[in-house]
XYZ file of C-alpha atoms in Angstrom:
495
model
C -98.577 -9.865 50.750
C -97.092 -10.164 54.219
C -99.261 -7.504 55.900
C -102.355 -8.976 54.918
C -101.584 -11.486 57.812
C -101.966 -8.798 60.249
C -105.067 -6.884 58.975
C -107.208 -8.307 61.860
C -104.866 -7.187 64.579
C -105.546 -4.179 66.965
C -104.606 -5.039 70.290
C -102.366 -8.212 70.059
C -98.584 -8.055 70.189
C -95.924 -10.697 69.532
C -94.745 -12.245 72.721
C -91.727 -14.459 71.543
C -88.891 -11.632 72.107
C -90.164 -9.309 74.568
C -87.839 -6.179 75.149
C -85.155 -7.562 72.958
C -84.298 -6.405 69.269
C -83.638 -9.336 66.719
C -80.583 -9.540 64.416
C -79.577 -11.352 61.570
C -76.053 -12.242 60.428
C -74.572 -15.114 58.398
C -77.689 -16.585 57.615
C -78.704 -16.825 61.303
C -81.178 -15.392 63.515
C -80.113 -14.151 67.175
C -81.269 -12.073 69.784
C -79.403 -9.227 71.469
C -80.755 -7.887 74.597
C -79.434 -4.430 74.012
C -82.635 -2.410 73.993
C -83.331 0.254 71.577
C -83.779 3.059 74.168
C -79.934 2.250 75.083
C -79.042 2.588 71.667
C -80.958 5.821 71.281
C -79.200 7.124 74.429
C -75.861 6.089 73.392
C -76.577 8.002 70.152
C -77.556 11.248 71.979
C -74.849 10.841 74.269
C -72.197 10.683 71.143
C -73.954 13.539 69.519
C -73.828 15.667 72.437
C -70.092 15.296 72.954
C -69.507 15.831 69.124
C -71.581 19.071 69.726
C -69.677 20.185 72.665
C -66.343 19.341 70.795
C -67.668 21.501 67.937
C -68.541 24.358 69.862
C -65.180 24.198 71.704
C -63.327 24.228 68.309
C -65.555 27.164 66.879
C -64.674 29.390 69.874
C -61.197 28.573 69.339
C -61.244 29.367 65.639
C -63.296 32.344 66.059
C -60.338 33.854 68.264
C -57.864 32.992 65.437
C -60.475 34.502 62.877
C -60.491 37.977 64.741
C -57.232 38.959 63.066
C -56.911 36.704 59.981
C -59.114 35.416 57.058
C -58.625 31.777 55.775
C -58.580 31.575 51.888
C -59.433 27.858 50.877
C -59.647 26.180 47.685
C -59.797 22.304 46.889
C -58.530 20.487 43.700
C -60.732 17.132 43.725
C -59.694 14.181 41.595
C -62.500 11.989 40.654
C -62.151 8.471 39.190
C -64.376 7.575 36.601
C -66.395 4.253 36.480
C -65.429 3.520 32.900
C -65.027 -0.459 31.798
C -61.538 0.680 30.467
C -58.614 3.053 31.332
C -58.739 6.405 29.544
C -56.626 5.669 26.464
C -56.223 1.740 26.128
C -58.296 -1.357 26.721
C -57.104 -2.158 30.045
C -59.766 -2.828 32.565
C -59.061 -1.285 36.193
C -60.411 -3.483 39.516
C -59.547 -1.835 42.843
C -57.790 -4.552 44.938
C -56.511 -6.517 41.894
C -53.140 -8.075 42.042
C -50.099 -5.611 41.312
C -49.413 -5.237 37.591
C -52.000 -7.351 36.096
C -53.875 -4.780 34.099
C -51.202 -3.032 31.977
C -50.167 -2.955 28.549
C -47.556 -0.957 26.289
C -50.103 2.219 26.114
C -50.806 2.755 29.768
C -46.916 2.140 30.461
C -45.976 4.424 27.719
C -43.901 2.008 25.845
C -42.453 3.389 22.676
C -44.519 2.780 19.609
C -47.842 2.677 21.604
C -50.270 5.389 20.866
C -53.297 6.465 23.146
C -56.863 6.473 21.950
C -59.365 8.262 24.016
C -62.446 6.466 25.333
C -65.712 8.142 24.721
C -67.249 7.309 27.964
C -64.377 9.765 29.405
C -65.888 12.521 27.376
C -69.461 11.771 28.294
C -68.835 11.624 31.766
C -66.724 15.155 31.823
C -69.726 16.582 30.225
C -72.167 15.432 32.814
C -70.235 16.510 35.510
C -69.616 19.954 33.685
C -73.114 20.684 33.305
C -74.303 19.445 36.851
C -71.729 21.865 37.927
C -73.333 24.822 35.753
C -70.219 25.183 33.946
C -69.521 26.812 30.494
C -68.490 23.669 28.091
C -65.813 23.978 25.499
C -67.002 22.680 22.374
C -63.253 22.670 21.105
C -60.741 21.405 23.642
C -57.567 19.559 23.622
C -55.047 17.525 25.644
C -51.389 18.503 26.813
C -48.806 16.779 28.369
C -47.688 17.569 31.891
C -44.090 16.644 32.656
C -42.721 15.430 35.872
C -40.628 12.426 36.962
C -42.082 10.096 39.685
C -41.354 6.548 40.353
C -44.976 5.734 39.541
C -45.523 7.673 36.336
C -43.664 5.092 33.788
C -44.224 7.621 30.806
C -42.487 10.483 32.483
C -45.355 12.632 31.719
C -49.276 12.742 32.602
C -51.805 13.321 29.741
C -54.021 16.147 31.028
C -55.692 19.436 29.684
C -54.051 22.837 30.413
C -55.003 26.069 28.511
C -58.516 24.696 27.063
C -60.271 22.503 29.617
C -63.639 21.016 28.678
C -65.481 23.218 31.277
C -64.875 26.145 32.970
C -66.735 28.969 35.200
C -69.467 26.895 37.136
C -70.629 26.938 40.926
C -71.537 24.458 43.399
C -74.860 24.757 45.748
C -74.094 23.348 49.214
C -76.451 23.356 52.300
C -74.663 23.341 55.487
C -75.861 21.084 58.106
C -77.562 22.572 61.293
C -74.924 21.294 63.671
C -72.580 23.258 61.712
C -74.572 26.336 61.744
C -76.738 25.758 58.484
C -77.463 28.248 56.066
C -76.738 27.857 52.219
C -73.535 28.418 50.398
C -72.587 28.836 46.598
C -68.962 27.963 46.017
C -67.358 28.857 42.633
C -65.807 26.265 40.041
C -62.853 27.386 38.048
C -62.540 24.287 35.931
C -63.031 20.650 35.204
C -60.691 18.832 33.043
C -59.859 15.478 31.848
C -56.534 13.526 32.790
C -54.951 10.227 33.505
C -53.936 8.793 36.908
C -50.486 7.813 37.745
C -49.367 4.506 39.396
C -49.021 3.516 42.887
C -45.951 3.221 45.327
C -46.145 0.417 47.666
C -43.495 1.031 50.649
C -41.959 -1.446 52.558
C -41.964 -1.448 56.526
C -38.406 -0.526 56.815
C -38.216 1.957 54.180
C -35.606 0.355 52.502
C -37.054 0.052 49.076
C -40.309 0.788 47.356
C -42.537 -1.536 44.675
C -44.407 0.168 42.000
C -47.952 -1.017 40.902
C -49.139 0.115 37.853
C -52.497 -0.946 37.535
C -53.724 2.515 38.499
C -51.615 4.334 35.485
C -53.812 5.423 32.882
C -57.066 5.382 35.016
C -59.506 8.217 33.959
C -59.940 11.209 36.275
C -61.680 14.297 36.147
C -59.964 17.111 38.251
C -62.444 19.624 39.826
C -60.887 22.890 40.751
C -62.856 25.311 42.930
C -62.568 28.919 43.267
C -60.864 29.972 46.853
C -64.401 30.705 48.190
C -64.267 28.630 51.271
C -63.361 30.072 54.605
C -63.218 27.288 57.221
C -62.795 23.680 57.645
C -66.175 22.835 57.689
C -67.465 24.518 54.509
C -64.518 22.810 52.666
C -65.725 19.171 54.150
C -69.239 19.926 53.159
C -68.293 21.230 49.605
C -66.333 18.005 49.207
C -69.131 15.666 50.576
C -71.391 17.651 47.985
C -69.270 16.743 45.058
C -69.195 13.015 46.245
C -72.966 13.084 46.029
C -73.092 14.635 42.838
C -70.868 12.218 40.810
C -72.661 9.253 42.551
C -75.989 10.627 41.358
C -74.642 11.223 38.071
C -73.415 7.423 37.963
C -69.758 8.468 36.698
C -67.843 7.520 39.752
C -68.610 5.606 43.177
C -66.981 8.134 45.092
C -65.426 5.852 47.493
C -62.525 8.025 49.229
C -61.195 4.984 50.993
C -60.639 3.353 47.261
C -59.147 6.656 46.080
C -61.842 7.046 43.634
C -62.387 10.820 45.241
C -59.205 12.359 46.316
C -58.888 16.156 47.792
C -55.737 18.227 47.624
C -56.576 21.318 49.766
C -54.824 24.715 49.203
C -54.730 27.092 52.109
C -53.559 30.615 52.759
C -54.527 33.236 55.273
C -54.248 36.882 55.321
C -54.763 39.515 57.826
C -58.369 40.925 58.018
C -58.899 43.783 55.391
C -55.805 42.863 53.204
C -56.926 42.080 49.623
C -54.148 39.973 48.367
C -53.239 36.490 49.160
C -50.997 35.161 51.610
C -48.582 32.156 50.727
C -50.435 29.095 49.390
C -49.860 25.726 50.934
C -51.160 22.284 49.587
C -52.402 19.459 51.716
C -52.529 16.025 50.374
C -53.192 12.510 52.035
C -56.960 13.315 52.915
C -58.795 10.393 53.075
C -62.069 11.502 54.711
C -64.432 14.575 55.144
C -63.294 14.717 58.862
C -59.621 14.655 58.002
C -60.282 17.598 55.524
C -61.948 19.668 58.380
C -59.299 18.899 60.781
C -56.266 19.295 58.512
C -57.418 22.870 57.489
C -58.231 23.890 60.827
C -54.761 23.094 61.836
C -53.081 24.555 58.998
C -55.033 27.742 59.714
C -53.948 27.780 63.215
C -50.246 26.915 62.328
C -50.211 29.673 59.929
C -51.883 32.076 62.037
C -49.124 31.158 64.899
C -46.524 31.968 62.593
C -47.844 35.541 61.605
C -48.527 36.378 65.345
C -44.914 35.747 66.061
C -43.557 37.456 63.405
C -42.342 34.606 61.364
C -44.794 34.921 58.268
C -41.380 34.384 56.024
C -41.255 30.857 57.150
C -44.604 30.201 55.670
C -43.514 28.735 51.955
C -45.127 27.451 49.115
C -45.086 23.813 49.409
C -47.136 20.281 49.649
C -47.671 19.122 53.108
C -48.998 15.696 54.276
C -51.955 15.179 56.913
C -50.680 12.779 59.545
C -53.766 11.202 60.855
C -52.145 9.649 64.282
C -50.349 12.895 65.159
C -53.064 15.123 63.669
C -50.874 17.510 62.391
C -49.459 18.612 58.832
C -45.681 17.787 57.943
C -43.819 18.802 54.837
C -43.689 16.563 51.807
C -41.970 18.674 49.044
C -41.565 21.890 47.547
C -44.383 22.988 45.584
C -43.584 22.625 41.778
C -44.492 25.816 39.373
C -46.415 25.783 36.002
C -42.880 26.230 34.300
C -41.566 22.704 36.161
C -44.372 20.897 34.569
C -43.290 22.026 30.828
C -46.788 21.777 29.339
C -47.061 21.482 25.519
C -50.021 20.041 23.246
C -50.243 16.195 23.307
C -49.076 15.123 20.069
C -50.677 11.758 19.778
C -54.109 12.659 20.564
C -56.597 14.708 18.423
C -58.775 17.794 19.617
C -61.971 16.853 21.144
C -64.837 18.698 19.405
C -68.382 18.381 20.830
C -71.607 19.353 19.096
C -74.696 21.006 20.331
C -76.785 18.131 19.521
C -74.402 15.877 21.761
C -74.492 18.055 24.691
C -78.146 18.868 24.369
C -78.616 14.896 24.469
C -76.540 14.582 27.697
C -78.322 17.667 29.246
C -81.605 15.896 28.750
C -80.448 12.611 30.127
C -79.265 14.197 33.492
C -80.917 13.012 36.841
C -82.348 15.148 39.325
C -79.263 16.328 41.190
C -78.904 16.527 44.960
C -79.743 20.350 45.044
C -82.987 19.888 43.028
C -83.966 17.242 44.964
C -83.353 19.019 48.394
C -85.450 21.929 47.227
C -88.215 19.302 46.028
C -88.425 17.732 49.742
C -88.411 21.271 51.266
C -91.619 22.005 49.173
C -93.180 18.856 50.733
C -92.906 20.340 54.008
C -89.799 18.479 55.430
C -87.249 20.282 57.613
C -83.679 20.677 56.604
C -82.303 17.849 58.938
C -84.585 15.413 57.232
C -83.969 16.712 53.659
C -80.038 16.449 54.264
C -80.547 12.748 55.507
C -82.635 11.543 52.733
C -80.702 13.274 50.030
C -77.138 11.951 51.320
C -77.719 8.575 49.510
C -79.373 8.344 46.148
C -80.623 4.782 47.027
C -82.435 5.936 50.215
C -83.765 9.049 48.097
C -85.067 6.531 45.308
C -86.716 4.286 48.327
C -88.212 7.514 49.551
C -89.501 8.875 46.253
C -91.139 5.115 45.520
C -92.884 5.265 49.017
C -94.292 8.748 48.340
C -95.325 7.799 44.800
C -97.369 4.891 45.824
C -99.313 7.149 48.361
C -97.301 7.077 51.851
C -97.384 10.091 54.070
C -94.682 12.138 53.544
C -93.530 12.867 57.041
C -94.250 9.426 58.315
C -92.234 7.755 55.714
C -89.401 10.318 56.364
C -89.652 9.342 59.995
C -89.407 5.143 59.259
C -86.440 5.856 56.852
C -84.608 7.970 59.219
C -85.374 5.999 62.546
C -86.062 2.197 62.584
C -84.995 1.578 59.144
C -81.564 3.718 59.303
C -80.919 2.099 62.648
C -81.319 -1.320 61.345
C -78.863 -0.476 58.441
C -76.091 0.922 60.612
C -76.516 -1.973 63.198
C -76.182 -4.425 60.290
C -73.887 -2.601 57.836
C -76.153 -2.841 55.014
C -77.317 -0.500 52.335
C -81.170 0.354 51.956
C -81.113 -1.816 48.637
C -79.929 -4.716 50.946
C -82.521 -4.703 53.736
C -85.535 -7.200 53.334
C -88.139 -4.749 53.098
C -89.361 -2.710 49.950
C -90.949 0.505 49.748
C -94.635 -1.160 49.010
C -94.451 -2.891 52.193
C -93.332 0.305 54.003
C -96.724 1.886 52.423
C -98.684 -0.709 53.604
C -97.440 -0.933 57.128
C -97.645 3.207 57.428
C -101.211 2.909 55.825
C -102.366 0.372 58.256
C -100.824 2.472 61.270
C -102.443 5.550 60.050
C -105.924 3.977 59.331
C -106.009 2.348 62.494
C -106.014 -1.229 61.616
C -103.040 -1.852 63.934
C -101.493 0.239 66.328
C -98.016 1.816 66.481
C -96.778 -0.685 68.645
C -97.893 -3.626 66.859
C -96.807 -1.802 63.954
C -93.261 -1.836 65.161
C -93.504 -5.470 65.850
C -94.952 -5.971 62.176
C -91.885 -3.982 60.818
C -89.633 -6.356 62.915
C -91.127 -9.311 61.330
C -90.873 -7.798 57.587
C -87.379 -7.093 58.078
C -85.934 -9.985 59.638
C -88.381 -12.904 58.631
C -89.779 -11.923 55.005
C -86.439 -13.517 53.308
C -85.182 -15.241 50.590
C -85.174 -19.062 51.933
C -81.440 -19.858 51.453
C -81.534 -23.518 53.018
C -83.931 -26.115 54.352
C -82.692 -25.526 57.996
C -83.721 -21.693 57.749
C -87.159 -22.682 56.067
C -87.823 -25.094 58.821
C -86.842 -22.587 61.556
C -89.091 -19.784 59.969
C -91.969 -21.953 59.344
C -91.791 -22.832 62.867
C -91.510 -19.239 64.188
C -94.754 -18.341 61.858
C -96.861 -21.298 63.256
C -95.807 -20.284 66.873
C -97.134 -16.730 66.111
C -100.577 -17.599 64.557
C -100.811 -20.317 67.926
C -100.375 -17.312 70.032
C -102.771 -15.086 67.988
C -105.422 -17.775 68.268
C -105.064 -18.298 71.868
C -105.098 -14.744 72.582
């Protein structure tokens, strides 16, 4: 084990790269003179600016909410990580050449019949159970009619009156910088459906091209109750859903790939009024910060119209969020249920679940983010530590492995949240890609805690482990590392 080399060290330190930070890119090692203290000061300055900006926005919204209350609900589309599409055997790979993963079934050609993938049902049951929903042991599919250029069949296979899951809730812990606290947001329904294609617009807008690779890709639509009141709450709800589907392994949840898409419904009403105002839907939200900012803008827009006596100008419509202009703009008038002309899908049988099937999936569920947060709190960690460690399932697994091997809980959390997180951010790596495993971290923490090495030497040992103990990919790299280790040994002998 690498740490055995350092067992006898008490006072010596590495003098090869004093006051510098080592980094590794493209198989080469190099030194950058930007100090860790400088990085910390920059991070603290950015955090301070973000806090000031958040406080300013909060005061502005407080003034608006003196007279009005926002009602916010979210429809979230989660793309499932199945090997095939929902109703055919075509694969879907993000970024593939246009129209290379299509067949008569996903194009809806005459005579082609859909066949439902069982993995879609399994994923839907997992999400329904994780969201504390009531499962429908008997559900069905319906046709949702609408005519878009990227929908080749002229209808979408979805679920209408009998979705697979209803009446659940999602527990969310709000970060301390946004006020903290615990929220419970209701879930109206979870239903299965297929995705449409994608339009590729030309620069001059004279024509558009259609990529049907995405047509037929399995989706879960998760509809929340209108329980949210601010953009922050909505963004944290969406982030918690992303964590949930990643923990379950049913989706990668990557918003930049369209694997998780949020449509936000917003209305406002005067304080004390029971009935809802006119609902406006916002699309084209590709990040959680966009969700928060788009909602805040729309609340301000509607409140301004109310205050000017122009509430009748708030109409039921779909609006887009323009990131550059930081505002919402009209896209189209919102369709109603009558426009969709739902009727039962004649080419698919109903979906029937057994209690044994559901119980088997329930027993296979992993520890979910909410359960993990409560467990970490029971270990004595504060909410800031808990939220960081549980945000990424791979980080949580790394931490759990270190604790299982006997690492001090607080020290392990500090190392992961401090030096390891900084290195991952700097190198744009996940915790599974760094050259340090949980067992090595446990040995390092034990050596420092037991007095075998000092904290200062521990930092340098960590640098050695994460940068030098790596798979040797070339003879040049092997020679370089051997040279470095030889110089270290020679320095220690002389000292």
